[in-house]
Each structure stands twice: as structure tokens, then as C-alpha cells.
Amino acid sequence: MNYRHGYHAGNFADVVKHIALVAILQHLKKKDAAFAVLDSHAGRGRYDLGGAEAGKTGEARNGIARLSGMSGAMPEALATYLSLARQNHAYPGSPLIAAQLLRNQDRLTAIEKHPEEFAILKDVLVPFRNAVVENADGYARCLKLLPPPARRGLVLMDPPFESPDEFSALAQALREGVRKFATGIFLAWYPIKSQAEADGFTGEVLAGGVAKALVVDTKITAPEGKLGSAGLLVINPPYGFAAAMQDVAGAISPRLDTALTVQWITGSE
Ligand SMILES: C[S@@+](CC[C@H](N)C(=O)[O-])C[C@H]1O[C@@H](n2cnc3c(N)ncnc32)[C@H](O)[C@@H]1O
């Protein structure tokens, strides 16, 4: 477990993932009914972009740094994301973004295996009474918690891709997750080093039986780090999510110098 998200926080792929997370949570909040968020690989929750890790890679320079000056009319999810990124004095990770958007009736379970990252996450989430942090293996613990009592919500799976079998482990976890929580929204992040590998992964997930899914692919023209392209697989995307992400793409792609595509891979709205 050598991966540290601090080296990559706020890069182009993090930005797109976190805006998608905000868009999904905004949709869930349209109904009063409570929802659950499960974040299987939560990270430490807050990242100092002026610190040693971020400074070493400089990846945020081609990500959040290019958007932070945006103002005026913009898609709702982007506006909310930028306001959270500005409020926190350090870049917010997925569990902090989720915790800040939950209402009293909603619940967040954030799972992180690395002891040091977990210790920081625990501190970061202290102010949020409806957030629970767990030091455990992300896939196993998350699957045990499905379906959540609220029977509506989001499962975010954002593993580190350190091990060669991560695609297969993620695909298996998503298939099992969908089997246990068929109406849930699932958001999974993956690197695209080969399109064939990415297609193989999404194909394996769909073969488990998924009615609706889309992918959001982001390719950056001049990457700062090793990663030039990343994908999000969204299972059971909420109504309007695809259009919302298209609008986001129009607003951020010119600034990030990325090509951002949203494509249904099974079903449609
Ligand atoms: C890509 S980062 C997560 C970033 C976070 N979701 C965000 O968007 O802010 C992956 C995290 O998974 C953690 N991790 C590694 N192996 C794990 C495991 N088996 N279970 C849970 N977390 C794990 C790493 O320590 C790292 O913090």
C-alpha cells in the first residue's frame, strides 16, 4: 500500500470525478427521502496543494488550479464543486465533499485502509455527525454494508490501481454491489492506459447484469503526470446526469485542455 492520493489530488481526473460526485449528490437531494453514501477508498479527505506531495508532481496545476478563477454563470455541479474547493483552505477529497453536501437525514460511510490516511480522515470528518469512518478493506466492508437501510444512495469505488488485478477486483466488487443494491447509483474511477483494457473492464461489469450505465472519459492534451486519460463508470446514473456532465464538459474542457466525453454503454434515460 504505497499509493498516496496527495500526489494526485486536484489533478484533471480528480476534478472530473469530484464534479460527477457533486452532480449525483445534488440529484439525490431533490427528494426529501434519506440517502446513503458509501466511499470504499476514501483517502484522507483533505489535501494541502502547497505541500510536499502535491508540489512533487505538480498535477493540480493542470487541474483545479486552472478552474479556481472561474466566475459567472456555470453548471450547478461545477459551481458547487468550486465553492467547496475554495471553502476548505485545502483541496477536499471525496468524503469531505460528500459530508459537506449531506443533509441531517443522510449518511456517509467512508472506508480507508491505510492507517495514516485513515487517522487524518477521522479528524477531517469529526465535525460531521452523520459521517462514519472505518479502517477496513474497501471492497469487503462496502459490500457488507449493502444495501444501505435508506435503500437509496451512491456507492463510490475509487481504488488506487496499485495492483495488476485491480480492474478485475473492481469489476467483481461492482457486480456484487449491483446484485445486492440493484437500485443504487455506482460511481467507479479507473485509469485509461489502454482503451482495450478499459473496454474489457466495463464489459465485465455489464456482463453481471446492469440495465443502465454510462462512461465519462477525460483525456488531457498535455498531462503533468504519467496519467493522460481516465474514466468514470456510472451505473444507474440519475436522470439528467448525462446532460449535466455534457454542460460541465463545455465549461471546463477548454480551460483544462481536455477532451471530455459522456457515452451511454447500456440503456439510456
Ligand atoms: C484514489 S485514492 C482515493 C481518493 C478519494 N476517493 C478522493 O476522491 O478524494 C485511493 C485510496 O485507497 C486507499 N486504499 C488502498 N487500498 C485500500 C483498501 N484495500 N481498502 C480501502 N482503501 C484502500 C489508499 O490509501 C488511498 O487513500
PDB file of C-alpha atoms and ligand atoms in Angstrom:
ATOM      1  CA  MET A   1       0.000   0.000   0.000  1.00  0.00           C
ATOM      2  CA  ASN A   2       2.323   2.725  -1.233  1.00  0.00           C
ATOM      3  CA  TYR A   3      -0.242   4.832  -3.071  1.00  0.00           C
ATOM      4  CA  ARG A   4      -0.770   8.306  -1.628  1.00  0.00           C
ATOM      5  CA  HIS A   5      -3.528  10.372  -3.164  1.00  0.00           C
ATOM      6  CA  GLY A   6      -1.742  13.555  -2.061  1.00  0.00           C
ATOM      7  CA  TYR A   7       0.462  13.275  -5.180  1.00  0.00           C
ATOM      8  CA  HIS A   8      -2.582  13.380  -7.454  1.00  0.00           C
ATOM      9  CA  ALA A   9      -5.197  15.423  -5.563  1.00  0.00           C
ATOM     10  CA  GLY A  10      -6.831  18.104  -7.658  1.00  0.00           C
ATOM     11  CA  ASN A  11      -5.500  16.781 -10.988  1.00  0.00           C
ATOM     12  CA  PHE A  12      -7.739  16.764 -14.081  1.00  0.00           C
ATOM     13  CA  ALA A  13      -9.096  13.301 -13.288  1.00  0.00           C
ATOM     14  CA  ASP A  14      -9.835  14.200  -9.657  1.00  0.00           C
ATOM     15  CA  VAL A  15     -11.654  17.345 -10.785  1.00  0.00           C
ATOM     16  CA  VAL A  16     -13.971  15.459 -13.160  1.00  0.00           C
ATOM     17  CA  LYS A  17     -14.616  12.687 -10.604  1.00  0.00           C
ATOM     18  CA  HIS A  18     -15.465  15.203  -7.885  1.00  0.00           C
ATOM     19  CA  ILE A  19     -17.785  17.246 -10.125  1.00  0.00           C
ATOM     20  CA  ALA A  20     -19.584  13.999 -11.071  1.00  0.00           C
ATOM     21  CA  LEU A  21     -19.874  13.180  -7.360  1.00  0.00           C
ATOM     22  CA  VAL A  22     -21.430  16.591  -6.679  1.00  0.00           C
ATOM     23  CA  ALA A  23     -23.861  16.202  -9.610  1.00  0.00           C
ATOM     24  CA  ILE A  24     -25.072  12.843  -8.277  1.00  0.00           C
ATOM     25  CA  LEU A  25     -25.484  14.133  -4.715  1.00  0.00           C
ATOM     26  CA  GLN A  26     -27.397  17.163  -5.962  1.00  0.00           C
ATOM     27  CA  HIS A  27     -29.768  14.830  -7.750  1.00  0.00           C
ATOM     28  CA  LEU A  28     -30.275  12.651  -4.638  1.00  0.00           C
ATOM     29  CA  LYS A  29     -31.114  15.779  -2.638  1.00  0.00           C
ATOM     30  CA  LYS A  30     -34.042  16.602  -4.907  1.00  0.00           C
ATOM     31  CA  LYS A  31     -36.167  14.192  -2.842  1.00  0.00           C
ATOM     32  CA  ASP A  32     -36.584  14.521   0.941  1.00  0.00           C
ATOM     33  CA  ALA A  33     -36.053  10.790   1.450  1.00  0.00           C
ATOM     34  CA  ALA A  34     -32.763   9.945   3.178  1.00  0.00           C
ATOM     35  CA  PHE A  35     -29.879   8.513   1.182  1.00  0.00           C
ATOM     36  CA  ALA A  36     -26.583   6.800   1.946  1.00  0.00           C
ATOM     37  CA  VAL A  37     -23.134   7.412   0.515  1.00  0.00           C
ATOM     38  CA  LEU A  38     -20.528   4.663   0.746  1.00  0.00           C
ATOM     39  CA  ASP A  39     -16.987   5.673  -0.181  1.00  0.00           C
ATOM     40  CA  SER A  40     -14.963   2.442  -0.367  1.00  0.00           C
ATOM     41  CA  HIS A  41     -11.492   4.001  -0.840  1.00  0.00           C
ATOM     42  CA  ALA A  42     -11.923   7.374   0.808  1.00  0.00           C
ATOM     43  CA  GLY A  43      -8.398   8.751   1.165  1.00  0.00           C
ATOM     44  CA  ARG A  44      -7.565  11.335   3.806  1.00  0.00           C
ATOM     45  CA  GLY A  45     -10.340  13.770   2.933  1.00  0.00           C
ATOM     46  CA  ARG A  46      -8.288  16.962   2.639  1.00  0.00           C
ATOM     47  CA  TYR A  47      -5.111  17.687   0.679  1.00  0.00           C
ATOM     48  CA  ASP A  48      -2.642  20.532   1.008  1.00  0.00           C
ATOM     49  CA  LEU A  49      -1.894  21.534  -2.574  1.00  0.00           C
ATOM     50  CA  GLY A  50       1.009  23.652  -1.324  1.00  0.00           C
ATOM     51  CA  GLY A  51       2.558  20.659   0.467  1.00  0.00           C
ATOM     52  CA  ALA A  52       5.438  18.359  -0.457  1.00  0.00           C
ATOM     53  CA  GLU A  53       3.411  15.599  -2.128  1.00  0.00           C
ATOM     54  CA  ALA A  54       1.396  17.882  -4.422  1.00  0.00           C
ATOM     55  CA  GLY A  55       4.493  20.009  -5.065  1.00  0.00           C
ATOM     56  CA  LYS A  56       6.476  16.991  -6.214  1.00  0.00           C
ATOM     57  CA  THR A  57       4.119  16.111  -9.072  1.00  0.00           C
ATOM     58  CA  GLY A  58       2.536  19.499  -9.784  1.00  0.00           C
ATOM     59  CA  GLU A  59      -0.541  17.675 -11.111  1.00  0.00           C
ATOM     60  CA  ALA A  60      -3.034  20.122  -9.602  1.00  0.00           C
ATOM     61  CA  ARG A  61      -1.568  22.847 -11.830  1.00  0.00           C
ATOM     62  CA  ASN A  62      -3.327  21.211 -14.779  1.00  0.00           C
ATOM     63  CA  GLY A  63      -6.458  20.561 -12.758  1.00  0.00           C
ATOM     64  CA  ILE A  64      -8.145  22.615 -10.060  1.00  0.00           C
ATOM     65  CA  ALA A  65      -5.635  25.475 -10.447  1.00  0.00           C
ATOM     66  CA  ARG A  66      -6.983  26.098 -13.951  1.00  0.00           C
ATOM     67  CA  LEU A  67     -10.581  26.323 -12.736  1.00  0.00           C
ATOM     68  CA  SER A  68     -10.299  28.136  -9.436  1.00  0.00           C
ATOM     69  CA  GLY A  69     -10.583  31.576 -11.040  1.00  0.00           C
ATOM     70  CA  MET A  70     -13.832  30.764 -12.877  1.00  0.00           C
ATOM     71  CA  SER A  71     -16.799  33.010 -12.174  1.00  0.00           C
ATOM     72  CA  GLY A  72     -20.148  33.934 -13.701  1.00  0.00           C
ATOM     73  CA  ALA A  73     -22.817  31.572 -14.991  1.00  0.00           C
ATOM     74  CA  MET A  74     -21.818  27.918 -14.948  1.00  0.00           C
ATOM     75  CA  PRO A  75     -23.426  24.487 -14.475  1.00  0.00           C
ATOM     76  CA  GLU A  76     -24.757  23.943 -10.939  1.00  0.00           C
ATOM     77  CA  ALA A  77     -22.492  20.978 -10.104  1.00  0.00           C
ATOM     78  CA  LEU A  78     -19.409  22.908 -11.195  1.00  0.00           C
ATOM     79  CA  ALA A  79     -20.408  25.986  -9.173  1.00  0.00           C
ATOM     80  CA  THR A  80     -20.966  23.891  -6.029  1.00  0.00           C
ATOM     81  CA  TYR A  81     -17.713  21.962  -6.520  1.00  0.00           C
ATOM     82  CA  LEU A  82     -15.714  25.181  -6.950  1.00  0.00           C
ATOM     83  CA  SER A  83     -17.278  26.739  -3.892  1.00  0.00           C
ATOM     84  CA  LEU A  84     -16.339  23.637  -1.820  1.00  0.00           C
ATOM     85  CA  ALA A  85     -12.806  23.684  -3.232  1.00  0.00           C
ATOM     86  CA  ARG A  86     -12.477  27.364  -2.237  1.00  0.00           C
ATOM     87  CA  GLN A  87     -14.030  26.978   1.226  1.00  0.00           C
ATOM     88  CA  ASN A  88     -11.771  24.295   2.595  1.00  0.00           C
ATOM     89  CA  HIS A  89      -8.355  26.016   2.590  1.00  0.00           C
ATOM     90  CA  ALA A  90      -7.047  22.772   1.135  1.00  0.00           C
ATOM     91  CA  TYR A  91      -8.361  20.573  -1.649  1.00  0.00           C
ATOM     92  CA  PRO A  92     -11.363  18.487  -0.486  1.00  0.00           C
ATOM     93  CA  GLY A  93     -11.363  14.757  -1.208  1.00  0.00           C
ATOM     94  CA  SER A  94     -14.473  12.717  -1.925  1.00  0.00           C
ATOM     95  CA  PRO A  95     -15.520  12.045   1.709  1.00  0.00           C
ATOM     96  CA  LEU A  96     -15.254  15.723   2.661  1.00  0.00           C
ATOM     97  CA  ILE A  97     -17.195  16.783  -0.439  1.00  0.00           C
ATOM     98  CA  ALA A  98     -19.916  14.252   0.384  1.00  0.00           C
ATOM     99  CA  ALA A  99     -20.014  15.117   4.104  1.00  0.00           C
ATOM    100  CA  GLN A 100     -20.493  18.798   3.291  1.00  0.00           C
ATOM    101  CA  LEU A 101     -23.396  18.117   0.946  1.00  0.00           C
ATOM    102  CA  LEU A 102     -25.340  15.702   3.160  1.00  0.00           C
ATOM    103  CA  ARG A 103     -28.486  16.731   4.988  1.00  0.00           C
ATOM    104  CA  ASN A 104     -29.384  15.620   8.550  1.00  0.00           C
ATOM    105  CA  GLN A 105     -31.231  12.565   7.303  1.00  0.00           C
ATOM    106  CA  ASP A 106     -28.404  11.312   5.032  1.00  0.00           C
ATOM    107  CA  ARG A 107     -25.430   9.111   5.995  1.00  0.00           C
ATOM    108  CA  LEU A 108     -21.844   8.766   4.810  1.00  0.00           C
ATOM    109  CA  THR A 109     -19.626   5.752   5.458  1.00  0.00           C
ATOM    110  CA  ALA A 110     -16.045   6.424   4.432  1.00  0.00           C
ATOM    111  CA  ILE A 111     -13.676   3.439   4.355  1.00  0.00           C
ATOM    112  CA  GLU A 112      -9.891   3.805   4.201  1.00  0.00           C
ATOM    113  CA  LYS A 113      -7.344   1.058   4.762  1.00  0.00           C
ATOM    114  CA  HIS A 114      -4.083   2.973   5.125  1.00  0.00           C
ATOM    115  CA  PRO A 115      -3.611   3.747   8.859  1.00  0.00           C
ATOM    116  CA  GLU A 116      -2.071   7.215   8.388  1.00  0.00           C
ATOM    117  CA  GLU A 117      -4.610   8.302   5.794  1.00  0.00           C
ATOM    118  CA  PHE A 118      -7.385   6.896   7.983  1.00  0.00           C
ATOM    119  CA  ALA A 119      -6.168   8.845  11.045  1.00  0.00           C
ATOM    120  CA  ILE A 120      -6.278  12.122   9.089  1.00  0.00           C
ATOM    121  CA  LEU A 121      -9.665  11.289   7.577  1.00  0.00           C
ATOM    122  CA  LYS A 122     -11.084  10.610  11.022  1.00  0.00           C
ATOM    123  CA  ASP A 123     -10.033  14.097  12.167  1.00  0.00           C
ATOM    124  CA  VAL A 124     -11.312  15.754   8.984  1.00  0.00           C
ATOM    125  CA  LEU A 125     -14.769  14.224   9.438  1.00  0.00           C
ATOM    126  CA  VAL A 126     -15.118  14.940  13.186  1.00  0.00           C
ATOM    127  CA  PRO A 127     -17.443  17.930  12.577  1.00  0.00           C
ATOM    128  CA  PHE A 128     -19.905  15.809  10.581  1.00  0.00           C
ATOM    129  CA  ARG A 129     -22.228  13.860  12.853  1.00  0.00           C
ATOM    130  CA  ASN A 130     -23.730  11.811  10.047  1.00  0.00           C
ATOM    131  CA  ALA A 131     -20.360  10.592   8.760  1.00  0.00           C
ATOM    132  CA  VAL A 132     -18.799   7.318   9.934  1.00  0.00           C
ATOM    133  CA  VAL A 133     -15.198   6.391   9.153  1.00  0.00           C
ATOM    134  CA  GLU A 134     -13.942   2.829   9.046  1.00  0.00           C
ATOM    135  CA  ASN A 135     -10.395   1.491   8.858  1.00  0.00           C
ATOM    136  CA  ALA A 136     -11.009  -1.585   6.721  1.00  0.00           C
ATOM    137  CA  ASP A 137     -10.673  -3.155   3.308  1.00  0.00           C
ATOM    138  CA  GLY A 138     -12.828  -1.068   0.985  1.00  0.00           C
ATOM    139  CA  TYR A 139     -14.480  -3.666  -1.223  1.00  0.00           C
ATOM    140  CA  ALA A 140     -15.192  -6.232   1.504  1.00  0.00           C
ATOM    141  CA  ARG A 141     -16.578  -3.724   4.007  1.00  0.00           C
ATOM    142  CA  CYS A 142     -18.586  -1.809   1.446  1.00  0.00           C
ATOM    143  CA  LEU A 143     -20.235  -4.970   0.123  1.00  0.00           C
ATOM    144  CA  LYS A 144     -21.150  -5.987   3.679  1.00  0.00           C
ATOM    145  CA  LEU A 145     -22.977  -2.668   4.095  1.00  0.00           C
ATOM    146  CA  LEU A 146     -25.159  -3.147   1.001  1.00  0.00           C
ATOM    147  CA  PRO A 147     -27.979  -2.482   0.638  1.00  0.00           C
ATOM    148  CA  PRO A 148     -27.987   0.537   2.969  1.00  0.00           C
ATOM    149  CA  PRO A 149     -31.038   0.918   5.248  1.00  0.00           C
ATOM    150  CA  ALA A 150     -32.162   4.008   3.308  1.00  0.00           C
ATOM    151  CA  ARG A 151     -32.348   1.865   0.119  1.00  0.00           C
ATOM    152  CA  ARG A 152     -31.242   4.812  -1.974  1.00  0.00           C
ATOM    153  CA  GLY A 153     -27.870   6.324  -2.486  1.00  0.00           C
ATOM    154  CA  LEU A 154     -24.430   6.239  -4.026  1.00  0.00           C
ATOM    155  CA  VAL A 155     -21.514   3.830  -3.834  1.00  0.00           C
ATOM    156  CA  LEU A 156     -18.199   5.410  -4.847  1.00  0.00           C
ATOM    157  CA  MET A 157     -15.379   2.989  -5.658  1.00  0.00           C
ATOM    158  CA  ASP A 158     -12.099   4.775  -6.274  1.00  0.00           C
ATOM    159  CA  PRO A 159      -9.276   2.285  -5.676  1.00  0.00           C
ATOM    160  CA  PRO A 160      -5.568   3.105  -6.028  1.00  0.00           C
ATOM    161  CA  PHE A 161      -4.820   0.829  -9.036  1.00  0.00           C
ATOM    162  CA  GLU A 162      -1.538  -0.271  -7.482  1.00  0.00           C
ATOM    163  CA  SER A 163      -2.057  -3.942  -8.086  1.00  0.00           C
ATOM    164  CA  PRO A 164      -2.226  -5.552 -11.555  1.00  0.00           C
ATOM    165  CA  ASP A 165      -5.546  -7.231 -10.776  1.00  0.00           C
ATOM    166  CA  GLU A 166      -7.337  -4.044  -9.683  1.00  0.00           C
ATOM    167  CA  PHE A 167      -9.560  -3.879 -12.775  1.00  0.00           C
ATOM    168  CA  SER A 168     -10.778  -7.374 -12.145  1.00  0.00           C
ATOM    169  CA  ALA A 169     -11.240  -6.763  -8.385  1.00  0.00           C
ATOM    170  CA  LEU A 170     -13.192  -3.566  -9.113  1.00  0.00           C
ATOM    171  CA  ALA A 171     -15.364  -5.305 -11.713  1.00  0.00           C
ATOM    172  CA  GLN A 172     -16.162  -8.130  -9.282  1.00  0.00           C
ATOM    173  CA  ALA A 173     -16.973  -5.681  -6.481  1.00  0.00           C
ATOM    174  CA  LEU A 174     -19.273  -3.680  -8.769  1.00  0.00           C
ATOM    175  CA  ARG A 175     -21.075  -6.807  -9.960  1.00  0.00           C
ATOM    176  CA  GLU A 176     -21.592  -7.978  -6.402  1.00  0.00           C
ATOM    177  CA  GLY A 177     -22.585  -4.458  -5.332  1.00  0.00           C
ATOM    178  CA  VAL A 178     -25.226  -4.201  -8.060  1.00  0.00           C
ATOM    179  CA  ARG A 179     -26.531  -7.651  -7.149  1.00  0.00           C
ATOM    180  CA  LYS A 180     -27.030  -6.526  -3.539  1.00  0.00           C
ATOM    181  CA  PHE A 181     -28.225  -2.974  -4.256  1.00  0.00           C
ATOM    182  CA  ALA A 182     -29.767  -3.035  -7.723  1.00  0.00           C
ATOM    183  CA  THR A 183     -31.307   0.436  -7.470  1.00  0.00           C
ATOM    184  CA  GLY A 184     -28.141   2.095  -6.180  1.00  0.00           C
ATOM    185  CA  ILE A 185     -26.023   4.530  -8.130  1.00  0.00           C
ATOM    186  CA  PHE A 186     -22.433   3.319  -8.539  1.00  0.00           C
ATOM    187  CA  LEU A 187     -19.573   5.617  -9.492  1.00  0.00           C
ATOM    188  CA  ALA A 188     -16.220   3.983 -10.240  1.00  0.00           C
ATOM    189  CA  TRP A 189     -12.971   5.635 -11.296  1.00  0.00           C
ATOM    190  CA  TYR A 190     -10.293   3.968 -13.444  1.00  0.00           C
ATOM    191  CA  PRO A 191      -7.160   4.981 -15.339  1.00  0.00           C
ATOM    192  CA  ILE A 192      -7.178   4.521 -19.112  1.00  0.00           C
ATOM    193  CA  LYS A 193      -3.770   3.303 -20.192  1.00  0.00           C
ATOM    194  CA  SER A 194      -5.245   1.132 -22.921  1.00  0.00           C
ATOM    195  CA  GLN A 195      -8.744   1.522 -24.362  1.00  0.00           C
ATOM    196  CA  ALA A 196      -8.990  -2.261 -24.789  1.00  0.00           C
ATOM    197  CA  GLU A 197      -8.321  -2.758 -21.067  1.00  0.00           C
ATOM    198  CA  ALA A 198     -10.923  -0.115 -20.140  1.00  0.00           C
ATOM    199  CA  ASP A 199     -13.499  -1.652 -22.502  1.00  0.00           C
ATOM    200  CA  GLY A 200     -12.729  -5.107 -21.112  1.00  0.00           C
ATOM    201  CA  PHE A 201     -13.405  -3.791 -17.612  1.00  0.00           C
ATOM    202  CA  THR A 202     -16.722  -2.118 -18.438  1.00  0.00           C
ATOM    203  CA  GLY A 203     -17.758  -5.192 -20.452  1.00  0.00           C
ATOM    204  CA  GLU A 204     -17.055  -7.442 -17.469  1.00  0.00           C
ATOM    205  CA  VAL A 205     -19.204  -5.231 -15.217  1.00  0.00           C
ATOM    206  CA  LEU A 206     -22.090  -5.126 -17.718  1.00  0.00           C
ATOM    207  CA  ALA A 207     -21.986  -8.912 -18.117  1.00  0.00           C
ATOM    208  CA  GLY A 208     -23.025  -9.144 -14.459  1.00  0.00           C
ATOM    209  CA  GLY A 209     -26.398  -7.637 -15.388  1.00  0.00           C
ATOM    210  CA  VAL A 210     -26.679  -3.858 -15.449  1.00  0.00           C
ATOM    211  CA  ALA A 211     -29.642  -2.088 -17.069  1.00  0.00           C
ATOM    212  CA  LYS A 212     -28.243   1.430 -17.333  1.00  0.00           C
ATOM    213  CA  ALA A 213     -24.687   2.679 -17.401  1.00  0.00           C
ATOM    214  CA  LEU A 214     -22.607   5.396 -18.975  1.00  0.00           C
ATOM    215  CA  VAL A 215     -18.949   6.289 -19.077  1.00  0.00           C
ATOM    216  CA  VAL A 216     -17.351   9.706 -18.748  1.00  0.00           C
ATOM    217  CA  ASP A 217     -13.903   9.711 -20.366  1.00  0.00           C
ATOM    218  CA  THR A 218     -11.421  12.526 -19.895  1.00  0.00           C
ATOM    219  CA  LYS A 219      -8.257  12.854 -21.939  1.00  0.00           C
ATOM    220  CA  ILE A 220      -5.827  15.645 -21.231  1.00  0.00           C
ATOM    221  CA  THR A 221      -3.706  17.044 -24.072  1.00  0.00           C
ATOM    222  CA  ALA A 222      -0.549  17.700 -22.045  1.00  0.00           C
ATOM    223  CA  PRO A 223      -0.528  15.636 -18.855  1.00  0.00           C
ATOM    224  CA  GLU A 224       1.638  16.786 -15.941  1.00  0.00           C
ATOM    225  CA  GLY A 225       1.943  13.259 -14.517  1.00  0.00           C
ATOM    226  CA  LYS A 226       2.037   9.788 -16.068  1.00  0.00           C
ATOM    227  CA  LEU A 227      -1.728   9.590 -16.461  1.00  0.00           C
ATOM    228  CA  GLY A 228      -3.194  11.104 -19.633  1.00  0.00           C
ATOM    229  CA  SER A 229      -6.666   9.632 -19.634  1.00  0.00           C
ATOM    230  CA  ALA A 230      -9.198   8.475 -17.046  1.00  0.00           C
ATOM    231  CA  GLY A 231     -12.695   7.061 -16.994  1.00  0.00           C
ATOM    232  CA  LEU A 232     -15.728   7.081 -14.749  1.00  0.00           C
ATOM    233  CA  LEU A 233     -18.223   4.257 -14.953  1.00  0.00           C
ATOM    234  CA  VAL A 234     -21.622   5.374 -13.697  1.00  0.00           C
ATOM    235  CA  ILE A 235     -24.172   2.629 -13.120  1.00  0.00           C
ATOM    236  CA  ASN A 236     -27.803   3.755 -12.784  1.00  0.00           C
ATOM    237  CA  PRO A 237     -26.902   7.393 -13.465  1.00  0.00           C
ATOM    238  CA  PRO A 238     -29.608   9.736 -12.197  1.00  0.00           C
ATOM    239  CA  TYR A 239     -31.975  11.363 -14.642  1.00  0.00           C
ATOM    240  CA  GLY A 240     -30.298  14.419 -16.169  1.00  0.00           C
ATOM    241  CA  PHE A 241     -26.763  13.384 -15.120  1.00  0.00           C
ATOM    242  CA  ALA A 242     -25.544  12.826 -18.697  1.00  0.00           C
ATOM    243  CA  ALA A 243     -26.759  16.251 -19.811  1.00  0.00           C
ATOM    244  CA  ALA A 244     -25.341  17.887 -16.673  1.00  0.00           C
ATOM    245  CA  MET A 245     -21.905  16.365 -17.378  1.00  0.00           C
ATOM    246  CA  GLN A 246     -22.103  17.480 -21.038  1.00  0.00           C
ATOM    247  CA  ASP A 247     -22.662  21.020 -19.795  1.00  0.00           C
ATOM    248  CA  VAL A 248     -19.754  20.665 -17.377  1.00  0.00           C
ATOM    249  CA  ALA A 249     -17.585  19.395 -20.258  1.00  0.00           C
ATOM    250  CA  GLY A 250     -18.397  22.507 -22.289  1.00  0.00           C
ATOM    251  CA  ALA A 251     -17.440  24.738 -19.377  1.00  0.00           C
ATOM    252  CA  ILE A 252     -14.215  23.054 -18.211  1.00  0.00           C
ATOM    253  CA  SER A 253     -12.689  21.338 -21.256  1.00  0.00           C
ATOM    254  CA  PRO A 254     -11.242  24.498 -22.837  1.00  0.00           C
ATOM    255  CA  ARG A 255      -9.625  25.504 -19.526  1.00  0.00           C
ATOM    256  CA  LEU A 256      -8.282  22.062 -18.681  1.00  0.00           C
ATOM    257  CA  ASP A 257      -7.301  21.388 -22.293  1.00  0.00           C
ATOM    258  CA  THR A 258      -9.109  18.081 -22.160  1.00  0.00           C
ATOM    259  CA  ALA A 259     -11.488  16.118 -24.338  1.00  0.00           C
ATOM    260  CA  LEU A 260     -14.381  15.027 -22.136  1.00  0.00           C
ATOM    261  CA  THR A 261     -16.976  12.616 -23.499  1.00  0.00           C
ATOM    262  CA  VAL A 262     -20.135  11.182 -21.982  1.00  0.00           C
ATOM    263  CA  GLN A 263     -21.408   7.976 -23.552  1.00  0.00           C
ATOM    264  CA  TRP A 264     -24.136   5.504 -22.652  1.00  0.00           C
ATOM    265  CA  ILE A 265     -22.813   1.948 -22.792  1.00  0.00           C
ATOM    266  CA  THR A 266     -26.077   0.250 -21.913  1.00  0.00           C
ATOM    267  CA  GLY A 267     -29.632   1.557 -21.656  1.00  0.00           C
ATOM    268  CA  SER A 268     -30.497   5.242 -21.767  1.00  0.00           C
ATOM    269  CA  GLU A 269     -32.714   7.748 -19.969  1.00  0.00           C
TER     270      GLU A 269
HETATM  271  C1  LIG B   1      -7.559   7.154  -5.308  1.00  0.00           C
HETATM  272  S1  LIG B   1      -7.375   7.260  -3.585  1.00  0.00           S
HETATM  273  C2  LIG B   1      -8.943   7.791  -3.029  1.00  0.00           C
HETATM  274  C3  LIG B   1      -9.279   9.217  -3.308  1.00  0.00           C
HETATM  275  C4  LIG B   1     -10.615   9.656  -2.784  1.00  0.00           C
HETATM  276  N1  LIG B   1     -11.678   8.747  -3.161  1.00  0.00           N
HETATM  277  C5  LIG B   1     -10.954  11.041  -3.273  1.00  0.00           C
HETATM  278  O1  LIG B   1     -11.560  11.172  -4.347  1.00  0.00           O
HETATM  279  O2  LIG B   1     -10.633  12.015  -2.593  1.00  0.00           O
HETATM  280  C6  LIG B   1      -7.373   5.569  -3.095  1.00  0.00           C
HETATM  281  C7  LIG B   1      -7.286   5.361  -1.588  1.00  0.00           C
HETATM  282  O3  LIG B   1      -7.488   3.969  -1.310  1.00  0.00           O
HETATM  283  C8  LIG B   1      -6.707   3.625  -0.175  1.00  0.00           C
HETATM  284  N2  LIG B   1      -6.618   2.161  -0.153  1.00  0.00           N
HETATM  285  C9  LIG B   1      -5.665   1.347  -0.665  1.00  0.00           C
HETATM  286  N3  LIG B   1      -6.017   0.050  -0.510  1.00  0.00           N
HETATM  287  C10 LIG B   1      -7.234   0.035   0.106  1.00  0.00           C
HETATM  288  C11 LIG B   1      -8.133  -0.976   0.513  1.00  0.00           C
HETATM  289  N4  LIG B   1      -7.863  -2.273   0.304  1.00  0.00           N
HETATM  290  N5  LIG B   1      -9.288  -0.621   1.088  1.00  0.00           N
HETATM  291  C12 LIG B   1      -9.596   0.693   1.296  1.00  0.00           C
HETATM  292  N6  LIG B   1      -8.781   1.698   0.951  1.00  0.00           N
HETATM  293  C13 LIG B   1      -7.610   1.389   0.346  1.00  0.00           C
HETATM  294  C14 LIG B   1      -5.430   4.374  -0.388  1.00  0.00           C
HETATM  295  O4  LIG B   1      -4.734   4.524   0.844  1.00  0.00           O
HETATM  296  C15 LIG B   1      -5.935   5.695  -0.961  1.00  0.00           C
HETATM  297  O5  LIG B   1      -6.146   6.625   0.067  1.00  0.00           O
END
